[in-house]
Amino acid sequence: MENKADIKRTTIPFGPQHPVLPEPIHFDFVLDDETVIDIVPSIGYIHRGLEMLVQKREYTEFVYVAERICGICSFIHGMGYCEAIEEIMKVEIPPRAKYLRVIWGELSRIHSHLLWLGLAADAFGFENLFMQAWRARETILDIVEETTGGRVIFGACKIGGVRRDIDPEMLKRIVNTLAGFEKDIRGISDIFLNDSSVKHRLCGIGVLSKEDACSAGAVGPMLRASGVEFDCRRLGYDAYPDIDFEIITASEGDCYARCKVRIGEIFQSLGIIRQAAGKIPAGEISVQVKGSPDGEAFVRFEQPRGEVVYFAKGNGTKFLSRFRARTPTFANIPAMIKVMKGCNFADVPSIILTIDPCISCTER
Amino acid sequence: MRADKKIIEIEIGNLIGKICNMKEADARLVQICCVKEPSGQGHFELHYTFDIRYQLTSYKVTIETETEIPSITGIYPCAFLYENEMHDLYGIRIKDINIDYKGTFYKLAKPRPFNPEPDKHNEATGKTERADGKQS
């Protein structure tokens, strides 16, 4: 006969289809009354094996595949692949291309964070705030569309630089548009940071300590919200060495802190775009690349969700031996398990959302 | 390769020692990656990558296809993700993973898709027997 402790425990399946998380990830929650005491995550429902495709597509073509790893992080995936190849082939891209990559990368960060803010608001039942966040996001998507031709897949990066330029007039227009956007976003962020009902759902929930964040290998806003000052943009890739910015951190480590860090990063990205638009040098936007990559390289970047690591290995032919993308959500899974242990089951949706999981990236 | 990162080749016997040194130095496990050598020599390269204050160090270990490697989850518990991934995609044999999905981490249509078994030609029937059991 089962003992009393076993009888009290209930296992609740969560996902892969769930209203809160419209992405295929599954958890088995073991509950003691309403408290989560254990979690077993299952991923791999839609693993696409995109990394393997690199052996069947020419290295110049694979940038299109890399961009399609994810619809939200698309630009930096494409850029990361290009920079890995550029590093193996020792290609130095023109300074203007570096600035353009920074501008598109930061636009990508803003729209990703706004998408997340909307989904988070939806998870804690604030429908109107969800709509406001997504309405504001449209301004950024319009800029992306005007400068690249795409709203989801930018198609702007290529090995050796970028495919499109942004003329000075358009840059001025972007800066002006972003000034209006900033006013708009201040109102929305004020509700996220100061509204009592939002605070009630986020403050003190899903706390991840600094030590646990480090030992679980957390990255991005998840790590910074626990007080760790780590941002891959500090590595100084592209034009970041010429741009002043402070790493946004928070010390509480809870859902509210993660929300606060992402909102801070939206304003930070606006500042970076303004600086880049003011400093961008004239000149070429790409260089010609000849030959085939032979060698291996690691590169890493700061995606909206955190550190992403790309590894590429070439063998002197048109086809690479290996391309590997270690995406931020994949690295954040152990931290996600850690924060959910001991929480109330009703808080699970908010906690999962504040990690900003991107299963499309994870199932690359 | 930029100065902020390096790849160091080590023997499999030295792996655990090096990983322990990294743990003592408070390094963060960034990733573990497997590369199958395309030459058909039947070996893999494993990269164990760590970060210490923005410095990336990757230990590269070369192993034979059938070599069983020790898990590092006793030192870095979060390594279970990468080790299960290497097992499912490449068929790498790993001993004592702390959370072992036993091949169900990814729901795959065929086993070890990144290192498939070669198709066999049946002389008697003249047909090719695919590793997934189908005939072509």
Short mmCIF file of C-alpha atoms in Angstrom, two decimals:
data_model
loop_
_atom_site.label_atom_id
_atom_site.label_comp_id
_atom_site.label_asym_id
_atom_site.label_seq_id
_atom_site.Cartn_x
_atom_site.Cartn_y
_atom_site.Cartn_z
CA MET A 1 0.00 0.00 0.00
CA GLU A 2 1.22 3.50 -0.82
CA ASN A 3 2.16 5.64 2.12
CA LYS A 4 0.49 8.96 2.89
CA ALA A 5 3.23 11.08 1.32
CA ASP A 6 2.88 9.28 -2.02
CA ILE A 7 -0.89 9.66 -2.06
CA LYS A 8 -0.64 13.42 -1.58
CA ARG A 9 1.64 13.81 -4.59
CA THR A 10 0.08 14.52 -7.96
CA THR A 11 1.77 14.64 -11.36
CA ILE A 12 0.36 17.26 -13.71
CA PRO A 13 1.36 17.31 -17.38
CA PHE A 14 1.90 20.79 -18.84
CA GLY A 15 2.19 21.16 -22.63
CA PRO A 16 3.28 20.55 -25.34
CA GLN A 17 -0.01 22.28 -26.22
CA HIS A 18 -0.91 24.80 -23.55
CA PRO A 19 -2.77 28.14 -23.71
CA VAL A 20 0.00 29.98 -21.86
CA LEU A 21 2.86 28.73 -23.96
CA PRO A 22 2.04 28.31 -27.63
CA GLU A 23 5.26 26.41 -28.23
CA PRO A 24 5.89 22.67 -27.97
CA ILE A 25 7.62 22.04 -24.67
CA HIS A 26 6.32 19.63 -22.08
CA PHE A 27 6.76 19.50 -18.32
CA ASP A 28 5.66 16.92 -15.81
CA PHE A 29 5.06 18.76 -12.54
CA VAL A 30 5.09 16.70 -9.36
CA LEU A 31 2.97 18.56 -6.82
CA ASP A 32 2.65 18.25 -3.09
CA ASP A 33 -0.72 19.93 -2.58
CA GLU A 34 -0.23 23.18 -4.57
CA THR A 35 3.57 23.26 -4.31
CA VAL A 36 5.80 22.10 -7.15
CA ILE A 37 8.39 19.70 -5.79
CA ASP A 38 9.83 18.27 -8.98
CA ILE A 39 9.82 19.01 -12.70
CA VAL A 40 10.82 16.86 -15.65
CA PRO A 41 11.09 18.84 -18.89
CA SER A 42 10.73 17.21 -22.30
CA ILE A 43 11.80 18.93 -25.48
CA GLY A 44 12.49 17.62 -28.95
CA TYR A 45 8.95 17.54 -30.35
CA ILE A 46 9.92 19.53 -33.42
CA HIS A 47 13.68 19.09 -33.65
CA ARG A 48 14.47 20.05 -37.23
CA GLY A 49 18.12 19.07 -37.52
CA LEU A 50 18.93 22.35 -39.27
CA GLU A 51 22.55 22.09 -38.14
CA MET A 52 22.94 18.93 -40.24
CA LEU A 53 21.78 20.78 -43.36
CA VAL A 54 25.11 22.63 -43.37
CA GLN A 55 26.69 19.52 -44.92
CA LYS A 56 24.30 19.69 -47.86
CA ARG A 57 24.13 23.43 -48.58
CA GLU A 58 26.99 25.56 -49.82
CA TYR A 59 28.42 27.70 -47.05
CA THR A 60 27.30 30.90 -48.80
CA GLU A 61 23.71 29.63 -49.01
CA PHE A 62 23.47 28.40 -45.43
CA VAL A 63 23.03 31.95 -44.12
CA TYR A 64 19.40 31.70 -45.33
CA VAL A 65 18.93 28.54 -43.27
CA ALA A 66 20.64 30.06 -40.20
CA GLU A 67 18.24 33.01 -40.33
CA ARG A 68 15.33 30.62 -40.28
CA ILE A 69 16.34 28.92 -37.02
CA CYS A 70 13.91 31.32 -35.38
CA GLY A 71 11.54 34.06 -36.49
CA ILE A 72 12.26 36.34 -33.54
CA CYS A 73 16.03 36.00 -33.26
CA SER A 74 16.47 35.63 -37.01
CA PHE A 75 18.85 38.53 -37.65
CA ILE A 76 21.45 37.58 -35.03
CA HIS A 77 21.37 33.91 -36.09
CA GLY A 78 22.23 34.98 -39.64
CA MET A 79 24.84 37.44 -38.41
CA GLY A 80 26.37 34.83 -36.07
CA TYR A 81 26.73 32.32 -38.87
CA CYS A 82 28.33 34.95 -41.13
CA GLU A 83 30.75 36.08 -38.43
CA ALA A 84 31.80 32.48 -37.67
CA ILE A 85 32.67 31.99 -41.35
CA GLU A 86 34.31 35.42 -41.53
CA GLU A 87 36.48 34.50 -38.56
CA ILE A 88 37.60 31.21 -40.13
CA MET A 89 38.33 32.94 -43.43
CA LYS A 90 39.89 35.99 -41.72
CA VAL A 91 37.58 38.40 -43.51
CA GLU A 92 37.38 41.94 -42.12
CA ILE A 93 34.04 43.52 -42.96
CA PRO A 94 33.79 47.29 -43.69
CA PRO A 95 33.11 49.59 -40.69
CA ARG A 96 29.78 50.71 -42.13
CA ALA A 97 28.59 47.11 -42.27
CA LYS A 98 29.52 46.70 -38.59
CA TYR A 99 27.32 49.66 -37.64
CA LEU A 100 24.44 48.44 -39.76
CA ARG A 101 24.65 45.03 -38.08
CA VAL A 102 24.48 46.78 -34.70
CA ILE A 103 21.41 48.83 -35.71
CA TRP A 104 19.49 45.81 -37.02
CA GLY A 105 20.62 43.70 -34.08
CA GLU A 106 19.25 46.24 -31.60
CA LEU A 107 15.98 46.66 -33.51
CA SER A 108 15.71 42.90 -33.28
CA ARG A 109 16.25 43.06 -29.51
CA ILE A 110 13.54 45.74 -29.06
CA HIS A 111 10.92 43.84 -31.02
CA SER A 112 11.75 40.59 -29.23
CA HIS A 113 11.46 42.20 -25.79
CA LEU A 114 8.16 43.86 -26.76
CA LEU A 115 6.83 40.54 -28.00
CA TRP A 116 7.82 39.04 -24.66
CA LEU A 117 6.22 41.89 -22.66
CA GLY A 118 2.97 41.29 -24.52
CA LEU A 119 3.05 37.54 -23.90
CA ALA A 120 3.90 38.08 -20.23
CA ALA A 121 0.97 40.48 -19.82
CA ASP A 122 -1.26 37.91 -21.48
CA ALA A 123 0.01 35.21 -19.08
CA PHE A 124 -0.90 37.20 -16.01
CA GLY A 125 -4.24 38.19 -17.47
CA PHE A 126 -3.67 41.82 -18.48
CA GLU A 127 -5.13 41.66 -22.01
CA ASN A 128 -5.03 45.40 -22.64
CA LEU A 129 -1.35 45.64 -21.75
CA PHE A 130 -0.65 42.73 -24.11
CA MET A 131 -2.29 44.66 -26.97
CA GLN A 132 -0.45 47.89 -26.13
CA ALA A 133 2.94 46.13 -26.14
CA TRP A 134 2.26 44.48 -29.49
CA ARG A 135 0.89 47.72 -30.96
CA ALA A 136 4.14 49.47 -30.02
CA ARG A 137 6.13 46.60 -31.54
CA GLU A 138 4.57 47.36 -34.93
CA THR A 139 6.59 50.62 -35.11
CA ILE A 140 9.82 48.62 -34.91
CA LEU A 141 8.62 46.02 -37.41
CA ASP A 142 7.72 48.85 -39.82
CA ILE A 143 11.29 50.20 -39.58
CA VAL A 144 12.66 46.70 -40.18
CA GLU A 145 10.38 46.27 -43.19
CA GLU A 146 11.36 49.64 -44.63
CA THR A 147 15.09 48.97 -44.25
CA THR A 148 15.32 45.28 -45.13
CA GLY A 149 12.13 44.36 -46.96
CA GLY A 150 11.17 41.70 -44.41
CA ARG A 151 9.38 41.85 -41.09
CA VAL A 152 10.43 38.48 -39.69
CA ILE A 153 13.37 37.32 -41.78
CA PHE A 154 15.59 40.33 -42.44
CA GLY A 155 17.78 38.73 -45.13
CA ALA A 156 20.23 41.59 -44.58
CA CYS A 157 23.42 39.74 -43.63
CA LYS A 158 25.84 38.01 -45.93
CA ILE A 159 29.34 36.66 -45.54
CA GLY A 160 31.57 39.71 -45.95
CA GLY A 161 29.12 42.38 -44.79
CA VAL A 162 25.49 43.28 -45.37
CA ARG A 163 23.23 43.20 -48.43
CA ARG A 164 21.47 46.54 -47.92
CA ASP A 165 22.47 50.02 -46.85
CA ILE A 166 20.43 52.56 -44.89
CA ASP A 167 20.83 56.02 -46.40
CA PRO A 168 21.44 59.06 -44.13
CA GLU A 169 17.93 60.41 -44.66
CA MET A 170 16.38 57.11 -43.63
CA LEU A 171 18.64 57.00 -40.57
CA LYS A 172 17.36 60.45 -39.54
CA ARG A 173 13.80 59.28 -40.02
CA ILE A 174 14.48 56.18 -37.89
CA VAL A 175 15.91 58.31 -35.06
CA ASN A 176 12.86 60.63 -35.19
CA THR A 177 10.44 57.70 -35.23
CA LEU A 178 12.22 56.12 -32.27
CA ALA A 179 11.88 59.39 -30.29
CA GLY A 180 8.08 59.13 -30.57
CA PHE A 181 8.27 55.40 -29.89
CA GLU A 182 10.25 56.04 -26.69
CA LYS A 183 7.50 58.31 -25.31
CA ASP A 184 4.93 55.65 -26.12
CA ILE A 185 6.94 52.88 -24.50
CA ARG A 186 7.51 54.91 -21.32
CA GLY A 187 3.78 54.79 -20.66
CA ILE A 188 3.64 51.04 -21.18
CA SER A 189 6.74 50.37 -19.08
CA ASP A 190 5.31 52.51 -16.27
CA ILE A 191 2.39 50.07 -16.01
CA PHE A 192 4.70 47.02 -16.09
CA LEU A 193 6.95 48.44 -13.38
CA ASN A 194 4.53 50.30 -11.10
CA ASP A 195 1.06 48.83 -11.41
CA SER A 196 0.12 47.05 -8.18
CA SER A 197 -1.69 44.15 -9.90
CA VAL A 198 1.34 43.44 -12.11
CA LYS A 199 3.67 43.64 -9.13
CA HIS A 200 1.40 41.28 -7.24
CA ARG A 201 1.87 38.64 -9.96
CA LEU A 202 5.63 39.11 -10.38
CA CYS A 203 7.34 40.32 -7.20
CA GLY A 204 8.99 37.59 -5.14
CA ILE A 205 7.91 34.88 -7.62
CA GLY A 206 10.40 32.46 -9.19
CA VAL A 207 13.46 33.73 -7.38
CA LEU A 208 16.82 32.64 -8.82
CA SER A 209 19.80 33.51 -6.64
CA LYS A 210 23.06 34.75 -8.09
CA GLU A 211 24.83 31.51 -7.13
CA ASP A 212 22.12 29.31 -8.64
CA ALA A 213 22.07 31.38 -11.83
CA CYS A 214 25.81 30.83 -12.25
CA SER A 215 25.80 27.13 -11.39
CA ALA A 216 22.80 26.42 -13.66
CA GLY A 217 24.58 28.14 -16.57
CA ALA A 218 21.86 30.78 -17.04
CA VAL A 219 22.35 33.46 -19.67
CA GLY A 220 20.85 36.77 -20.77
CA PRO A 221 18.20 38.69 -18.80
CA MET A 222 17.70 35.56 -16.67
CA LEU A 223 21.30 35.84 -15.45
CA ARG A 224 21.43 39.64 -15.26
CA ALA A 225 18.19 39.80 -13.24
CA SER A 226 20.00 37.75 -10.60
CA GLY A 227 22.71 40.39 -10.29
CA VAL A 228 25.36 38.96 -12.61
CA GLU A 229 26.92 41.56 -14.88
CA PHE A 230 27.47 39.57 -18.07
CA ASP A 231 26.59 40.77 -21.54
CA CYS A 232 28.31 39.42 -24.65
CA ARG A 233 28.19 42.85 -26.29
CA ARG A 234 31.04 43.65 -23.90
CA LEU A 235 33.20 41.30 -25.99
CA GLY A 236 33.38 44.16 -28.46
CA TYR A 237 32.12 42.56 -31.64
CA ASP A 238 31.02 44.71 -34.59
CA ALA A 239 30.73 48.41 -33.67
CA TYR A 240 30.06 47.91 -29.94
CA PRO A 241 33.56 49.07 -28.88
CA ASP A 242 32.61 52.57 -30.18
CA ILE A 243 29.31 52.68 -28.31
CA ASP A 244 28.70 53.57 -24.67
CA PHE A 245 26.26 51.40 -22.78
CA GLU A 246 25.92 50.02 -19.30
CA ILE A 247 24.94 46.43 -18.59
CA ILE A 248 21.41 46.39 -17.16
CA THR A 249 21.15 44.24 -14.05
CA ALA A 250 18.79 43.73 -11.12
CA SER A 251 19.45 42.05 -7.82
CA GLU A 252 16.11 40.51 -6.81
CA GLY A 253 16.27 37.52 -9.20
CA ASP A 254 12.46 37.22 -9.37
CA CYS A 255 9.98 37.51 -12.23
CA TYR A 256 9.68 41.26 -11.66
CA ALA A 257 13.48 41.68 -11.91
CA ARG A 258 13.53 39.82 -15.23
CA CYS A 259 10.76 42.09 -16.50
CA LYS A 260 12.64 45.17 -15.27
CA VAL A 261 15.87 44.10 -17.00
CA ARG A 262 14.11 43.59 -20.34
CA ILE A 263 12.36 46.96 -20.12
CA GLY A 264 15.70 48.59 -19.27
CA GLU A 265 17.22 46.90 -22.29
CA ILE A 266 14.59 48.36 -24.62
CA PHE A 267 15.67 51.89 -23.60
CA GLN A 268 19.31 50.82 -23.76
CA SER A 269 18.83 49.56 -27.34
CA LEU A 270 17.21 52.86 -28.32
CA GLY A 271 20.30 54.67 -27.00
CA ILE A 272 22.62 52.30 -28.90
CA ILE A 273 20.72 52.85 -32.17
CA ARG A 274 20.87 56.64 -31.71
CA GLN A 275 24.62 56.48 -31.11
CA ALA A 276 25.20 54.14 -34.05
CA ALA A 277 23.12 56.36 -36.36
CA GLY A 278 25.19 59.37 -35.28
CA LYS A 279 28.58 57.69 -35.67
CA ILE A 280 28.08 55.45 -38.72
CA PRO A 281 30.92 56.05 -41.20
CA ALA A 282 30.43 56.32 -44.95
CA GLY A 283 31.82 53.66 -47.25
CA GLU A 284 31.33 50.17 -48.56
CA ILE A 285 28.90 47.75 -46.98
CA SER A 286 30.55 44.50 -47.98
CA VAL A 287 33.74 42.92 -49.23
CA GLN A 288 34.11 40.11 -51.70
CA VAL A 289 34.83 36.72 -50.18
CA LYS A 290 36.73 34.11 -52.19
CA GLY A 291 37.62 30.53 -51.47
CA SER A 292 36.17 28.10 -48.95
CA PRO A 293 36.48 28.04 -45.16
CA ASP A 294 39.12 25.74 -43.69
CA GLY A 295 39.39 25.71 -39.92
CA GLU A 296 37.16 26.07 -36.90
CA ALA A 297 35.91 28.99 -34.83
CA PHE A 298 33.65 29.87 -31.95
CA VAL A 299 31.81 33.19 -31.93
CA ARG A 300 29.23 34.44 -29.46
CA PHE A 301 26.71 37.23 -29.39
CA GLU A 302 24.06 38.69 -27.14
CA GLN A 303 20.68 37.60 -28.45
CA PRO A 304 17.58 39.18 -26.86
CA ARG A 305 17.31 35.99 -24.77
CA GLY A 306 20.98 35.85 -23.88
CA GLU A 307 24.33 34.53 -24.97
CA VAL A 308 24.27 32.51 -28.17
CA VAL A 309 27.33 30.52 -29.22
CA TYR A 310 28.07 29.46 -32.78
CA PHE A 311 30.69 26.95 -33.77
CA ALA A 312 31.64 26.36 -37.37
CA LYS A 313 34.15 23.96 -38.83
CA GLY A 314 35.15 24.08 -42.47
CA ASN A 315 37.20 21.52 -44.40
CA GLY A 316 38.33 23.57 -47.38
CA THR A 317 35.30 22.62 -49.48
CA LYS A 318 32.05 24.51 -50.15
CA PHE A 319 30.32 22.39 -47.50
CA LEU A 320 31.05 22.80 -43.80
CA SER A 321 31.71 19.80 -41.56
CA ARG A 322 29.73 21.27 -38.70
CA PHE A 323 27.69 24.27 -37.69
CA ARG A 324 26.46 24.37 -34.15
CA ALA A 325 24.22 26.97 -32.50
CA ARG A 326 23.96 26.80 -28.71
CA THR A 327 20.88 28.92 -28.20
CA PRO A 328 20.04 30.87 -25.01
CA THR A 329 16.80 29.03 -24.22
CA PHE A 330 18.64 25.69 -24.33
CA ALA A 331 21.15 27.03 -21.78
CA ASN A 332 18.35 28.43 -19.59
CA ILE A 333 16.47 25.12 -19.15
CA PRO A 334 18.36 24.05 -15.98
CA ALA A 335 17.75 27.49 -14.43
CA MET A 336 14.07 27.25 -15.37
CA ILE A 337 13.84 23.90 -13.53
CA LYS A 338 15.65 25.40 -10.55
CA VAL A 339 13.29 28.37 -10.11
CA MET A 340 10.12 26.33 -10.42
CA LYS A 341 10.98 23.92 -7.61
CA GLY A 342 9.11 25.05 -4.53
CA CYS A 343 6.85 27.55 -6.30
CA ASN A 344 3.06 27.58 -6.20
CA PHE A 345 1.55 25.82 -9.22
CA ALA A 346 -0.52 28.91 -10.06
CA ASP A 347 2.72 30.87 -10.59
CA VAL A 348 4.14 28.40 -13.13
CA PRO A 349 2.85 30.26 -16.24
CA SER A 350 4.36 33.56 -15.09
CA ILE A 351 7.68 31.91 -14.27
CA ILE A 352 7.93 30.05 -17.57
CA LEU A 353 7.09 33.24 -19.45
CA THR A 354 9.69 35.36 -17.65
CA ILE A 355 12.40 33.02 -18.89
CA ASP A 356 11.22 34.01 -22.39
CA PRO A 357 11.55 30.50 -23.80
CA CYS A 358 12.04 30.25 -27.55
CA ILE A 359 11.45 26.66 -28.55
CA SER A 360 12.03 27.39 -32.21
CA CYS A 361 15.66 28.25 -31.32
CA THR A 362 15.95 25.29 -28.97
CA GLU A 363 14.69 22.87 -31.62
CA ARG A 364 17.05 24.20 -34.27
CA MET B 1 40.63 33.31 -33.76
CA ARG B 2 40.36 36.38 -31.52
CA ALA B 3 42.46 36.61 -28.36
CA ASP B 4 39.44 36.20 -26.09
CA LYS B 5 39.09 32.50 -26.96
CA LYS B 6 41.24 29.43 -27.40
CA ILE B 7 40.82 25.77 -28.35
CA ILE B 8 43.07 23.34 -26.46
CA GLU B 9 43.41 19.70 -27.52
CA ILE B 10 43.49 17.22 -24.66
CA GLU B 11 43.38 13.44 -24.19
CA ILE B 12 40.15 11.83 -22.99
CA GLY B 13 41.97 10.60 -19.86
CA ASN B 14 42.65 14.20 -18.82
CA LEU B 15 39.10 15.40 -19.38
CA ILE B 16 37.70 15.09 -15.86
CA GLY B 17 40.82 16.71 -14.34
CA LYS B 18 40.54 19.68 -16.68
CA ILE B 19 36.81 20.04 -16.00
CA CYS B 20 37.48 19.97 -12.23
CA ASN B 21 40.08 22.71 -12.68
CA MET B 22 37.52 24.79 -14.54
CA LYS B 23 34.98 24.30 -11.77
CA GLU B 24 37.52 25.37 -9.17
CA ALA B 25 38.28 28.47 -11.25
CA ASP B 26 34.53 29.29 -11.13
CA ALA B 27 34.17 28.86 -14.89
CA ARG B 28 30.72 28.70 -16.46
CA LEU B 29 29.97 25.76 -18.76
CA VAL B 30 29.03 27.42 -22.04
CA GLN B 31 28.35 24.36 -24.16
CA ILE B 32 29.41 20.89 -25.24
CA CYS B 33 29.49 20.21 -28.94
CA CYS B 34 30.14 17.11 -31.00
CA VAL B 35 31.69 17.06 -34.46
CA LYS B 36 31.75 13.94 -36.60
CA GLU B 37 34.84 13.72 -38.74
CA PRO B 38 33.64 13.56 -42.34
CA SER B 39 36.70 11.61 -43.46
CA GLY B 40 35.01 8.33 -42.56
CA GLN B 41 37.75 7.50 -40.05
CA GLY B 42 35.05 6.82 -37.44
CA HIS B 43 35.90 9.31 -34.78
CA PHE B 44 34.35 12.31 -33.11
CA GLU B 45 35.65 15.58 -31.76
CA LEU B 46 34.02 16.85 -28.58
CA HIS B 47 34.34 20.47 -27.52
CA TYR B 48 33.83 21.32 -23.84
CA THR B 49 33.59 25.11 -23.73
CA PHE B 50 33.92 27.33 -20.66
CA ASP B 51 33.82 31.02 -19.90
CA ILE B 52 35.84 32.80 -17.26
CA ARG B 53 35.32 36.57 -17.27
CA TYR B 54 34.65 36.75 -21.04
CA GLN B 55 37.57 34.42 -21.86
CA LEU B 56 36.35 31.39 -23.80
CA THR B 57 38.31 28.15 -23.41
CA SER B 58 37.33 25.07 -25.34
CA TYR B 59 38.83 21.65 -24.58
CA LYS B 60 38.81 19.47 -27.67
CA VAL B 61 38.81 15.72 -27.16
CA THR B 62 39.02 13.23 -30.02
CA ILE B 63 37.37 9.86 -29.41
CA GLU B 64 36.70 6.71 -31.40
CA THR B 65 33.09 5.90 -32.32
CA GLU B 66 32.71 3.16 -29.72
CA THR B 67 34.51 4.92 -26.87
CA GLU B 68 32.42 5.37 -23.74
CA ILE B 69 33.09 8.74 -22.15
CA PRO B 70 32.51 9.82 -18.55
CA SER B 71 29.69 12.22 -17.81
CA ILE B 72 30.65 15.59 -16.34
CA THR B 73 27.24 16.09 -14.73
CA GLY B 74 28.77 15.24 -11.34
CA ILE B 75 30.80 18.46 -11.70
CA TYR B 76 28.47 20.57 -13.85
CA PRO B 77 24.90 19.28 -13.34
CA CYS B 78 23.59 21.44 -16.20
CA ALA B 79 25.72 19.39 -18.64
CA PHE B 80 22.92 16.80 -18.78
CA LEU B 81 21.35 18.74 -21.66
CA TYR B 82 24.42 18.59 -23.86
CA GLU B 83 25.25 15.00 -23.00
CA ASN B 84 21.73 13.76 -23.76
CA GLU B 85 21.82 15.74 -26.99
CA MET B 86 25.13 14.16 -28.08
CA HIS B 87 23.79 10.73 -27.24
CA ASP B 88 20.55 11.20 -29.17
CA LEU B 89 21.97 12.91 -32.25
CA TYR B 90 25.32 11.12 -32.61
CA GLY B 91 24.96 7.97 -30.54
CA ILE B 92 27.87 8.92 -28.25
CA ARG B 93 28.02 6.55 -25.28
CA ILE B 94 28.15 8.48 -22.01
CA LYS B 95 28.46 6.89 -18.58
CA ASP B 96 26.48 8.04 -15.52
CA ILE B 97 24.56 11.11 -16.73
CA ASN B 98 22.68 12.50 -13.71
CA ILE B 99 19.44 13.01 -15.68
CA ASP B 100 19.58 10.34 -18.36
CA TYR B 101 16.71 10.46 -20.86
CA LYS B 102 17.99 7.17 -22.35
CA GLY B 103 17.51 8.28 -25.93
CA THR B 104 14.21 10.12 -25.52
CA PHE B 105 15.54 13.66 -25.09
CA TYR B 106 14.70 14.40 -28.72
CA LYS B 107 11.72 12.68 -30.31
CA LEU B 108 13.40 11.56 -33.50
CA ALA B 109 12.09 9.74 -36.55
CA LYS B 110 15.24 7.60 -36.73
CA PRO B 111 18.04 6.94 -34.27
CA ARG B 112 21.23 9.06 -34.15
CA PRO B 113 20.35 11.11 -37.25
CA PHE B 114 23.63 13.05 -37.24
CA ASN B 115 25.59 9.80 -37.41
CA PRO B 116 23.37 7.34 -39.28
CA GLU B 117 24.36 3.75 -39.81
CA PRO B 118 25.45 3.22 -43.41
CA ASP B 119 23.00 1.57 -45.80
CA LYS B 120 23.86 -2.03 -46.80
CA HIS B 121 23.64 -3.48 -50.27
CA ASN B 122 22.07 -6.94 -50.40
CA GLU B 123 23.79 -8.90 -53.17
CA ALA B 124 21.08 -11.60 -53.31
CA THR B 125 18.15 -9.25 -53.87
CA GLY B 126 20.11 -6.44 -55.50
CA LYS B 127 18.38 -4.01 -53.22
CA THR B 128 19.79 -1.51 -50.74
CA GLU B 129 18.72 -2.08 -47.16
CA ARG B 130 18.46 1.23 -45.41
CA ALA B 131 19.56 1.55 -41.81
CA ASP B 132 16.00 2.51 -40.85
CA GLY B 133 14.74 -0.92 -42.02
CA LYS B 134 13.14 0.24 -45.29
CA GLN B 135 14.28 -0.96 -48.70
CA SER B 136 15.13 1.22 -51.66
#
